[in-house]
mmCIF file of C-alpha atoms and ligand atoms in Angstrom:
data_model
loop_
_atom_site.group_PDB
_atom_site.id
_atom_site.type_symbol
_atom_site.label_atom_id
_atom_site.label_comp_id
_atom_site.label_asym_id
_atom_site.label_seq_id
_atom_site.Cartn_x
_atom_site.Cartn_y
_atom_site.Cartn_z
ATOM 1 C CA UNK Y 16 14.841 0.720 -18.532
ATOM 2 C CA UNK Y 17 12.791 1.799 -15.828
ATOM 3 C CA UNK Y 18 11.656 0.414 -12.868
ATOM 4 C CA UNK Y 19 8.215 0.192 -11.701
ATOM 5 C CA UNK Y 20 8.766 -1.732 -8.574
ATOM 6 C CA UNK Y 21 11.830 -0.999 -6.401
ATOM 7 C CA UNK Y 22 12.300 -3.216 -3.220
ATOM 8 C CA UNK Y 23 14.842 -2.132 -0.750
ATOM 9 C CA UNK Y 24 16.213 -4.165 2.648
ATOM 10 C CA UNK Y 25 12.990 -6.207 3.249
ATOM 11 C CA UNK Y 26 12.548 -7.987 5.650
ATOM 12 C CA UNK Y 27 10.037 -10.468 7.619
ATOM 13 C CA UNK Y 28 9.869 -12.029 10.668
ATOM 14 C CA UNK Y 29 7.488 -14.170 12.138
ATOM 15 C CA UNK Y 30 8.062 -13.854 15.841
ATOM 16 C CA UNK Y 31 11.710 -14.843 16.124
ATOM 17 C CA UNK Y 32 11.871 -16.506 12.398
ATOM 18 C CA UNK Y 33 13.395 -14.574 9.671
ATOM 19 C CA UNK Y 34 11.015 -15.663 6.578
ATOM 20 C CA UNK Y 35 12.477 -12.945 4.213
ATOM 21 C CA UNK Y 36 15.962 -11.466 5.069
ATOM 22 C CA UNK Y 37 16.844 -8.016 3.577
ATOM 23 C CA UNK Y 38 16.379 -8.610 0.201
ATOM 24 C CA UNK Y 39 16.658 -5.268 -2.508
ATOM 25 C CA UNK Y 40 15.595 -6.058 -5.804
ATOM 26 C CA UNK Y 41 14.420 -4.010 -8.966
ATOM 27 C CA UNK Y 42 11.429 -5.085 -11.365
ATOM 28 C CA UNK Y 43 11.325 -2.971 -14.956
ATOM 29 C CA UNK Y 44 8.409 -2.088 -16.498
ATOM 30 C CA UNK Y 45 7.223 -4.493 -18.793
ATOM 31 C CA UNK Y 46 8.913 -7.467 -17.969
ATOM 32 C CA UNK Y 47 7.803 -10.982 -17.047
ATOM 33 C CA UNK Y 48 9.788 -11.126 -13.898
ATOM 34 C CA UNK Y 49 10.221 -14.708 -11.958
ATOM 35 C CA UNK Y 50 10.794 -15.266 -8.392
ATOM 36 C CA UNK Y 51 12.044 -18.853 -7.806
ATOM 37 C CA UNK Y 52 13.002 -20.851 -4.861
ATOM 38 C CA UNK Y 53 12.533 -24.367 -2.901
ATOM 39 C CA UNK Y 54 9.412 -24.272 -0.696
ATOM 40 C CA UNK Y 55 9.850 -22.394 2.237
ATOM 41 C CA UNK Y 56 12.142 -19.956 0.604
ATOM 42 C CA UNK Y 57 9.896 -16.970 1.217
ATOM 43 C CA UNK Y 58 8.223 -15.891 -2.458
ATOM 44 C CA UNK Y 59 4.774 -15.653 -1.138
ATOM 45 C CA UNK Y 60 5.544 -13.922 1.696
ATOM 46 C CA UNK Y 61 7.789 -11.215 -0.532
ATOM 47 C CA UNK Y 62 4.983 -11.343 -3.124
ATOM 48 C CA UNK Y 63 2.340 -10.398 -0.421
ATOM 49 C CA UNK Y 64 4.367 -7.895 1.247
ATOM 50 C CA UNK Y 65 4.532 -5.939 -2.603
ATOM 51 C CA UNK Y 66 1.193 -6.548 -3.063
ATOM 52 C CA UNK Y 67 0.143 -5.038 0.405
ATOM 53 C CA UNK Y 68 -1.770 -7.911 2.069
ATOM 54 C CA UNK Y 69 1.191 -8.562 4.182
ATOM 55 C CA UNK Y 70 2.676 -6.292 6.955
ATOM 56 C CA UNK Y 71 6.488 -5.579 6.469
ATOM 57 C CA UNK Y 72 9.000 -5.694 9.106
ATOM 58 C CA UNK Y 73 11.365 -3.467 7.458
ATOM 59 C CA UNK Y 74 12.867 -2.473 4.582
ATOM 60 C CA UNK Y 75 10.957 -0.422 1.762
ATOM 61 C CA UNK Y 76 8.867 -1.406 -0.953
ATOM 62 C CA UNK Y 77 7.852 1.299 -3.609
ATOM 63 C CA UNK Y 78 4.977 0.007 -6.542
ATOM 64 C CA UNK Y 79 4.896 2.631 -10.094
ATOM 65 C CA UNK Y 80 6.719 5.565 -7.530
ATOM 66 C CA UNK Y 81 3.879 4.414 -4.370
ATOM 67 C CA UNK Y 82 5.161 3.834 -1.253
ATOM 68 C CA UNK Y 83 3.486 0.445 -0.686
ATOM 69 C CA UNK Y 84 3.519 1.014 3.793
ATOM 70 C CA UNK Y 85 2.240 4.408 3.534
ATOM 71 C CA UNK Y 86 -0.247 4.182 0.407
ATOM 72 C CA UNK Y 87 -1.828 0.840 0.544
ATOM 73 C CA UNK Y 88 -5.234 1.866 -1.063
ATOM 74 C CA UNK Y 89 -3.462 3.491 -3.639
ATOM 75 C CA UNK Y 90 -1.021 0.491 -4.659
ATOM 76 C CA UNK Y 91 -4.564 -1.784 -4.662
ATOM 77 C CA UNK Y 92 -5.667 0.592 -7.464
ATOM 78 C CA UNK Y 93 -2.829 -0.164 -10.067
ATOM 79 C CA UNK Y 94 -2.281 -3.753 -8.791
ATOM 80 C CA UNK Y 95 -3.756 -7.352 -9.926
ATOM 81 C CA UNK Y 96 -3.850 -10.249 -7.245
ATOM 82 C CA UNK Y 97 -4.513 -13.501 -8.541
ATOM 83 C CA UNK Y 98 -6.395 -15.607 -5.733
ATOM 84 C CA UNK Y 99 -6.820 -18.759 -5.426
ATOM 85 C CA UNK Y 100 -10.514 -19.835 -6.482
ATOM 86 C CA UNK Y 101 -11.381 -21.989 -3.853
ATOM 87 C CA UNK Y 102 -12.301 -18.547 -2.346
ATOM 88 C CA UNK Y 103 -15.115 -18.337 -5.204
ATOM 89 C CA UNK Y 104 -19.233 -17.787 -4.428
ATOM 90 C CA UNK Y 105 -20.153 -20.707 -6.012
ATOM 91 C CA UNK Y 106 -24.072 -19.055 -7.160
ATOM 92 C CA UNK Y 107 -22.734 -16.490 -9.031
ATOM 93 C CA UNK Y 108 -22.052 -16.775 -12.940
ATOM 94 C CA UNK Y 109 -18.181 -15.807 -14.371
ATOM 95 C CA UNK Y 110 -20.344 -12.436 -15.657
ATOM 96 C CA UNK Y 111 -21.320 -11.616 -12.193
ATOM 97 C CA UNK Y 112 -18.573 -12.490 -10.301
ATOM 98 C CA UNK Y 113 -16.222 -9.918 -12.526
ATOM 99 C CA UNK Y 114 -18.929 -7.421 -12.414
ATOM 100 C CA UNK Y 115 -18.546 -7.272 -8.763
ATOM 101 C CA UNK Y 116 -14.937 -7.287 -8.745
ATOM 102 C CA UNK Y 117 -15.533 -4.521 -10.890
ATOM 103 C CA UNK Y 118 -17.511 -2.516 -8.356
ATOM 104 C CA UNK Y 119 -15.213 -3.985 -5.345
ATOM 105 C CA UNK Y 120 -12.560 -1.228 -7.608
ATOM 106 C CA UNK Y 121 -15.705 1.100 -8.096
ATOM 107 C CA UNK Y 122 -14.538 0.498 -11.616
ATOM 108 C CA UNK Y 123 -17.341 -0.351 -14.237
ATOM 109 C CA UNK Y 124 -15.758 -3.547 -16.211
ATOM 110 C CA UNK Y 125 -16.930 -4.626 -19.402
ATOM 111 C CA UNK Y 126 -16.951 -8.985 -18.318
ATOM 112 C CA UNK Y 127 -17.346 -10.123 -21.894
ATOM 113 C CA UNK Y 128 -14.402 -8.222 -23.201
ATOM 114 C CA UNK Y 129 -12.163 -9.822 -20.465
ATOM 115 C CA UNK Y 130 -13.297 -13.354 -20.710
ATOM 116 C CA UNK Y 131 -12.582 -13.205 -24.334
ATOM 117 C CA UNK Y 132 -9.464 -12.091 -23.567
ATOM 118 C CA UNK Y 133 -8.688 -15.434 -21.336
ATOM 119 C CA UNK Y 134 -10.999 -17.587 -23.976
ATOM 120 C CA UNK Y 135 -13.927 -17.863 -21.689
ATOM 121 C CA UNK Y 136 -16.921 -16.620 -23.412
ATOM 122 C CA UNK Y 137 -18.853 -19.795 -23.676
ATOM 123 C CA UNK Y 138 -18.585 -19.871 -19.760
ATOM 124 C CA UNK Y 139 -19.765 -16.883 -18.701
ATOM 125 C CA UNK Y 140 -22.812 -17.404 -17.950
ATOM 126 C CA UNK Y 141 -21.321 -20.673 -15.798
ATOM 127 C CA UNK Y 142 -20.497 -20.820 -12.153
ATOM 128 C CA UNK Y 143 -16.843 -21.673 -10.813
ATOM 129 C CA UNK Y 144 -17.491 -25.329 -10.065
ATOM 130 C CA UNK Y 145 -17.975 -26.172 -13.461
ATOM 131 C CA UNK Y 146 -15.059 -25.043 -14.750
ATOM 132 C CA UNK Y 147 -11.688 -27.357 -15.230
ATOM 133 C CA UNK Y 148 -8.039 -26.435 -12.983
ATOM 134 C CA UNK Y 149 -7.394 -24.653 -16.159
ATOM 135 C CA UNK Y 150 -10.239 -23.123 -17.024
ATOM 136 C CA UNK Y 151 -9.921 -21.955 -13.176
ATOM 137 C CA UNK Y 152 -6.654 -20.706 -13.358
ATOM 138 C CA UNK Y 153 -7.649 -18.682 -16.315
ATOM 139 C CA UNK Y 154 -10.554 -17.411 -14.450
ATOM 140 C CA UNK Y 155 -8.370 -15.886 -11.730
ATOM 141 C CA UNK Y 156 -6.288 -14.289 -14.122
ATOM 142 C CA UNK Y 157 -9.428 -12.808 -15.642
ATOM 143 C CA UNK Y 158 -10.246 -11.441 -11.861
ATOM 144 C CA UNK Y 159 -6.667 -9.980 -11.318
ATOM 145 C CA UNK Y 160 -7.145 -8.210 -14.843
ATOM 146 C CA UNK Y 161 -10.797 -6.631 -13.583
ATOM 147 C CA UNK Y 162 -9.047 -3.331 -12.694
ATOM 148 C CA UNK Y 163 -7.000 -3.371 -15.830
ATOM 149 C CA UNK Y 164 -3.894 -2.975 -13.566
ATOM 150 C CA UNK Y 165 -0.340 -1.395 -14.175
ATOM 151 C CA UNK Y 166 1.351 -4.815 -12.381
ATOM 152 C CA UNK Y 167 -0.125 -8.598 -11.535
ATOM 153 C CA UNK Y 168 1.046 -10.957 -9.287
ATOM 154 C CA UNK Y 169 0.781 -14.725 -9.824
ATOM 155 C CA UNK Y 170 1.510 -17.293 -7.750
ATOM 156 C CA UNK Y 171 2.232 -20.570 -8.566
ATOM 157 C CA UNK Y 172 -0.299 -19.876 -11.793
ATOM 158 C CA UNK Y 173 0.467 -23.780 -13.479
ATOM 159 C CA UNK Y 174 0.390 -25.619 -10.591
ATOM 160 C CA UNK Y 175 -1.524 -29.202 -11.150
ATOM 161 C CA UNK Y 176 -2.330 -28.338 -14.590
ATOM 162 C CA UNK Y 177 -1.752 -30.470 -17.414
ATOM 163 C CA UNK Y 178 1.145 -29.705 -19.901
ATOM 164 C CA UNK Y 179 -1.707 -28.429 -22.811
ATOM 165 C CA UNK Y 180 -3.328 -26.338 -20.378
ATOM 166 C CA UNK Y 181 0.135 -24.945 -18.615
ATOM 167 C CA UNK Y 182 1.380 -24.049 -22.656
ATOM 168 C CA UNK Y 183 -1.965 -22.661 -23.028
ATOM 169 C CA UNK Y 184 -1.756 -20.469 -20.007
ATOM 170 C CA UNK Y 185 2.231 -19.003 -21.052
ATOM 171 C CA UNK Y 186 0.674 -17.705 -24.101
ATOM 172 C CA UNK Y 187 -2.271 -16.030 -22.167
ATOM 173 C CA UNK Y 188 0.696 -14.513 -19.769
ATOM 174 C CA UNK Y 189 2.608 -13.344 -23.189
ATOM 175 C CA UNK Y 190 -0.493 -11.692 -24.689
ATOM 176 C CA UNK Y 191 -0.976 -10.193 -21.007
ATOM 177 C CA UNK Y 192 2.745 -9.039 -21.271
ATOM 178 C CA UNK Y 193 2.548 -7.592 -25.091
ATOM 179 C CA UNK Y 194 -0.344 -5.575 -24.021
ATOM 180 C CA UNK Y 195 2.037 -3.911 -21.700
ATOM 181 C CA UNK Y 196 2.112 -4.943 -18.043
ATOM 182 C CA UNK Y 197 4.203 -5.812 -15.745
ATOM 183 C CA UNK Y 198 3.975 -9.509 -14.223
ATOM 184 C CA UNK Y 199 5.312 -10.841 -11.469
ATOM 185 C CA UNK Y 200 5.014 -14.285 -10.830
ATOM 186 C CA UNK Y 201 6.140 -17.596 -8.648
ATOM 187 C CA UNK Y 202 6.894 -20.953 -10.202
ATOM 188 C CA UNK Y 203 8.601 -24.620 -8.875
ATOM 189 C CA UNK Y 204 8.746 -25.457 -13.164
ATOM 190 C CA UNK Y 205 12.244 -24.073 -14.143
ATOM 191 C CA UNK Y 206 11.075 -24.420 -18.084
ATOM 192 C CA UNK Y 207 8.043 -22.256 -17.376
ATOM 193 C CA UNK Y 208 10.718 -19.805 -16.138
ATOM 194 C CA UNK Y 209 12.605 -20.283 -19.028
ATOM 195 C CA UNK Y 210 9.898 -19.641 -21.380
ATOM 196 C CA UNK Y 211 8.110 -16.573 -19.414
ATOM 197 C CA UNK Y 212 10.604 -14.503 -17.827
ATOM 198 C CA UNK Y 213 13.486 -12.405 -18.696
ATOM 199 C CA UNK Y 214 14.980 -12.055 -15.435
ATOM 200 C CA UNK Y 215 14.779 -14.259 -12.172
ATOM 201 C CA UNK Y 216 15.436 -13.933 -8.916
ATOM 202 C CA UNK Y 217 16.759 -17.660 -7.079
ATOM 203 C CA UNK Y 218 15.445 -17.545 -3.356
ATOM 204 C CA UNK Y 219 16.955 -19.757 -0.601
ATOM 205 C CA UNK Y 220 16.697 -19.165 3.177
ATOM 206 C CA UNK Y 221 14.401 -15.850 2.526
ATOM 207 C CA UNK Y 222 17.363 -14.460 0.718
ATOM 208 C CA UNK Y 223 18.335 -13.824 -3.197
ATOM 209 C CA UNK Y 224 21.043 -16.051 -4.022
ATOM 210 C CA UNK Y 225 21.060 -15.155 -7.493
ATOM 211 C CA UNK Y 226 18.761 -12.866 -9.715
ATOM 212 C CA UNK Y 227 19.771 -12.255 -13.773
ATOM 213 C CA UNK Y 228 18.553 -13.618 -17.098
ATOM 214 C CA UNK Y 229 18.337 -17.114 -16.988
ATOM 215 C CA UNK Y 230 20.685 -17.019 -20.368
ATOM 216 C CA UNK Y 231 23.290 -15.876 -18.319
ATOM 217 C CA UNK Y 232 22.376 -17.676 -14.940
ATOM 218 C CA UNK Y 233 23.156 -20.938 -17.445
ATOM 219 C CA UNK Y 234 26.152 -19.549 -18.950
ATOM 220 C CA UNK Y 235 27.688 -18.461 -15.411
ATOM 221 C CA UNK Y 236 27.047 -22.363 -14.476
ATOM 222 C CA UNK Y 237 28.893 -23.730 -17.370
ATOM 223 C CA UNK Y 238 31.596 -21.333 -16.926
ATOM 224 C CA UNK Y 239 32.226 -23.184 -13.434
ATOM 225 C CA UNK Y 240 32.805 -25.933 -15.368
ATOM 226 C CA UNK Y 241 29.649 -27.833 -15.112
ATOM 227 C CA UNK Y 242 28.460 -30.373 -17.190
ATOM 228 C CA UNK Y 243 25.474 -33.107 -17.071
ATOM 229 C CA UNK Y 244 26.271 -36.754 -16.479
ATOM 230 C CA UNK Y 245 23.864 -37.259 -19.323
ATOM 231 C CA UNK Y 246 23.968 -35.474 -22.439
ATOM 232 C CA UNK Y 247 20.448 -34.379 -23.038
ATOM 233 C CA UNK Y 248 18.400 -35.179 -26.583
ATOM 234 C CA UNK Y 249 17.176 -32.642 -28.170
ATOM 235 C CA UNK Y 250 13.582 -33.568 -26.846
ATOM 236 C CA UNK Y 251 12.291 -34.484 -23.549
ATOM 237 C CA UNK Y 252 9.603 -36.506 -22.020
ATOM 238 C CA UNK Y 253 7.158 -33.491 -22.420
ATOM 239 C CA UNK Y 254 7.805 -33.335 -26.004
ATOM 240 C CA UNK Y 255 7.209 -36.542 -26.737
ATOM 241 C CA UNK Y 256 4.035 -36.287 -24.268
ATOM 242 C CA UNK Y 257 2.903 -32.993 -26.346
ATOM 243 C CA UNK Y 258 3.830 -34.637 -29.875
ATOM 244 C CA UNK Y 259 1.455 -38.002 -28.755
ATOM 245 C CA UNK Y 260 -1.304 -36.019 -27.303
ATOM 246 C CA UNK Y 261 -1.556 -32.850 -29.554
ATOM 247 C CA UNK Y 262 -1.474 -29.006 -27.770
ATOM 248 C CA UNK Y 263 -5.393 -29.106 -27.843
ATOM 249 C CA UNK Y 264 -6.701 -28.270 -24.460
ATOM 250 C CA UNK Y 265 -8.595 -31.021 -23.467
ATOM 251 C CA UNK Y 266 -11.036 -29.534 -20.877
ATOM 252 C CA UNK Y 267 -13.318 -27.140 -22.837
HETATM 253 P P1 LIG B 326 6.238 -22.416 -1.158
HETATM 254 O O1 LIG B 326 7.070 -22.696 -2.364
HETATM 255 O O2 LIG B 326 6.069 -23.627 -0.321
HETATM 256 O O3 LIG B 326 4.962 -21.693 -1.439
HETATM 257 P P2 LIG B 326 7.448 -19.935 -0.232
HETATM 258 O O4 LIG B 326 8.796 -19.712 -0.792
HETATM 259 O O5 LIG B 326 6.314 -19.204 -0.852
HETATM 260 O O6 LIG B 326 7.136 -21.486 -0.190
HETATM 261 P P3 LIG B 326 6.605 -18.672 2.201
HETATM 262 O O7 LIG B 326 5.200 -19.143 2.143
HETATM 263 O O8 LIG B 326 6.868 -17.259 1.904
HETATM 264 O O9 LIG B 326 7.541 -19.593 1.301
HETATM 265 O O10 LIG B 326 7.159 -19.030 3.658
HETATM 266 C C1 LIG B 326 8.484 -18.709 4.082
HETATM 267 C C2 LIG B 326 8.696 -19.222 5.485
HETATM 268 O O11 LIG B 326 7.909 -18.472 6.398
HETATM 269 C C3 LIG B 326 8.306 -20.690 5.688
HETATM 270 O O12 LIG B 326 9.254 -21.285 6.549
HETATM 271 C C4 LIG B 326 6.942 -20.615 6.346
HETATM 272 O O13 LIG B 326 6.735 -21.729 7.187
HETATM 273 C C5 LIG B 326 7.052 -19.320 7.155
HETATM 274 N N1 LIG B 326 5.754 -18.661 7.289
HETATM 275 C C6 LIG B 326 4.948 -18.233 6.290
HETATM 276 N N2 LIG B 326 3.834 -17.634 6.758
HETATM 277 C C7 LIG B 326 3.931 -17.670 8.121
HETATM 278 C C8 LIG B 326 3.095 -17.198 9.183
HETATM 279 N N3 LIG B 326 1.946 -16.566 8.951
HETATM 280 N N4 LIG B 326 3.526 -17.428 10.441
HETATM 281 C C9 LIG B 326 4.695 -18.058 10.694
HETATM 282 N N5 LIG B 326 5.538 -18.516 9.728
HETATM 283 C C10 LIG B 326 5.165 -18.326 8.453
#
C-alpha cells in the first residue's frame, strides 16, 4: 500500500507544554483513517499541523510526497479542511458560498454537482442559518470537497447530531471514500470508528499509545484476558432507538 501522508517525530509545544510529543505515523492512500483520544490528547493540534494551519515545532510532515513546512500553498491545493460553520456569511446562498470557495482555489466548481453529492439540492439556493446541525455538517463537507482534493480532514464531523443524521453522514464519508480519497478524521464515538475506519491511531498525553485496525486493537485486548462484567445483547440502546424511530433523517 502506499502512503500518501507520512508523519515523522512531530512535535508541539506551546511555550513550555508539550501538546503533541514526537509522534511518526503513516496514512495509505485510500483509507478512512481515525485519530482517537480523550480531550486534550492533541488530535486537533496534529490534524492542523498536517493540514498546514498550524506551525510545527519539529518533526516532519510530508502530504502526497509535499513537504507540508516548506510547501504550504502547495499542500492547500490537494487538501480539504472541514470548518466549522459558525464561520459562515450568513447573506450568501449554499450556491454562492461554494462558488467562492471555488474561486478562493481559483478553481471553477460546478455547486450543483457537489450539493447533490451531499443531498443538498433543494437548499441551494438557502443561506446557512436555515439549515439543521446535519444539514450543516453536510454543508462543510460539501466546502472541504470544493477543490475536489486528494485528502480531507474532519474533525469531530458527528458531534451533536442525532443518531439518523450521524448514520446518514458515515454513508456520505463511504461514498466520499469509494470515490477514492483519503480521509482523515477525529471522533469521541468509538462505533463511528468502528464503522468508518480501517486503522486508528489511540492518542493520550500528545502521544500514540496504540494505532492498528480496530479488529485487532479488540483482539489484542481479549488476548490480555479481558472480559466485560456484562455480557452484551446483541443490540444496544441505539438499536432499539433506530428500530423505534426509523433511519429517516428527520430535519429535511
Ligand atoms: P479535544 O478532544 O478536546 O478536541 P484534542 O485532542 O483535539 O482535544 P488539542 O486541541 O490538540 O486536543 O489540545 C492538546 C493540548 O494542547 C490541550 O491541553 C490544549 O489545552 C493545548 N492547546 C491547544 N491549543 C493551544 C494553544 N493555542 N495554546 C496553548 N495550549 C494549547
Amino acid at each position: 500500500m502506499e502512503n500518501i501522508i507520512e508523519v515523522k517525530n512531530l512535535t508541539k509545544k506551546y511555550g513550555s507544554f508539550t501538546a503533541v510529543n514526537g509522534i511518526s505515523f503513516s496514512v495509505e492512500k485510500g483509507e478512512v483513517f481515525g485519530i482517537l483520544g480523550p480531550n486534550g490528547a492533541g488530535k486537533t493540534t496534529t490534524l492542523e499541523m498536517i493540514e498546514g494551519l498550524r506551525d510545527i515545532t519539529s518533526g516532519t510532515i510530508s502530504v502526497d510526497g509535499l513537504n507540508v513546512k516548506k510547501q504550504r500553498e502547495e499542500v492547500k491545493k490537494i487538501i480539504g479542511v472541514q470548518l466549522q460553520t459558525t464561520g459562515f456569511f450568513e447573506n450568501l446562498t449554499l450556491k454562492e458560498l461554494l462558488v467562492m470557495y471555488g474561486t478562493l482555489y481559483n478553481m471553477k466548481v460546478d455547486p450543483m454537482a457537489i450539493l447533490e453529492e451531499v443531498e443538498l439540492s433543494e437548499k441551494a439556493n438557502a443561506q446557512t442559518v436555515t439549515l439543521s446541525g446535519g444539514q450543516k455538517q453536510r454543508f462543510s463537507i460539501a466546502l472541504a470537497l470544493a477543490n475536489d482534493p486528494k485528502v480531507m480532514f474532519l474533525d469531530e464531523p458527528t458531534t451533536g447530531l442525532d443518531p439518523q443524521a450521524r448514520r446518514h453522514l458515515w454513508t456520505l464519508i463511504q461514498q466520499i471514500q469509494e470515490k477514492g480519497k483519503t480521509i482523515v478524521l477525529t471522533t469521541h464515538y468509538m462505533e463511528e470508528a468502528e464503522e468508518l475506519c480501517q486503522r486508528v491511531a489511540i492518542m493520550d498525553h500528545g502521544e500514540i499509545v496504540q494505532l492498528d485496525t480496530p479488529d485487532n486493537l479488540i483482539d489484542a485486548l481479549l488476548q490480555k484476558g479481558f472480559s466485560k462484567k456484562r455480557v452484551e445483547k446483541q443490540a444496544n440502546l441505539e438499536d432499539v432507538f433506530i428500530d423505534l424511530t426509523g433511519h429517516d433523517l428527520r430535519e429535511e
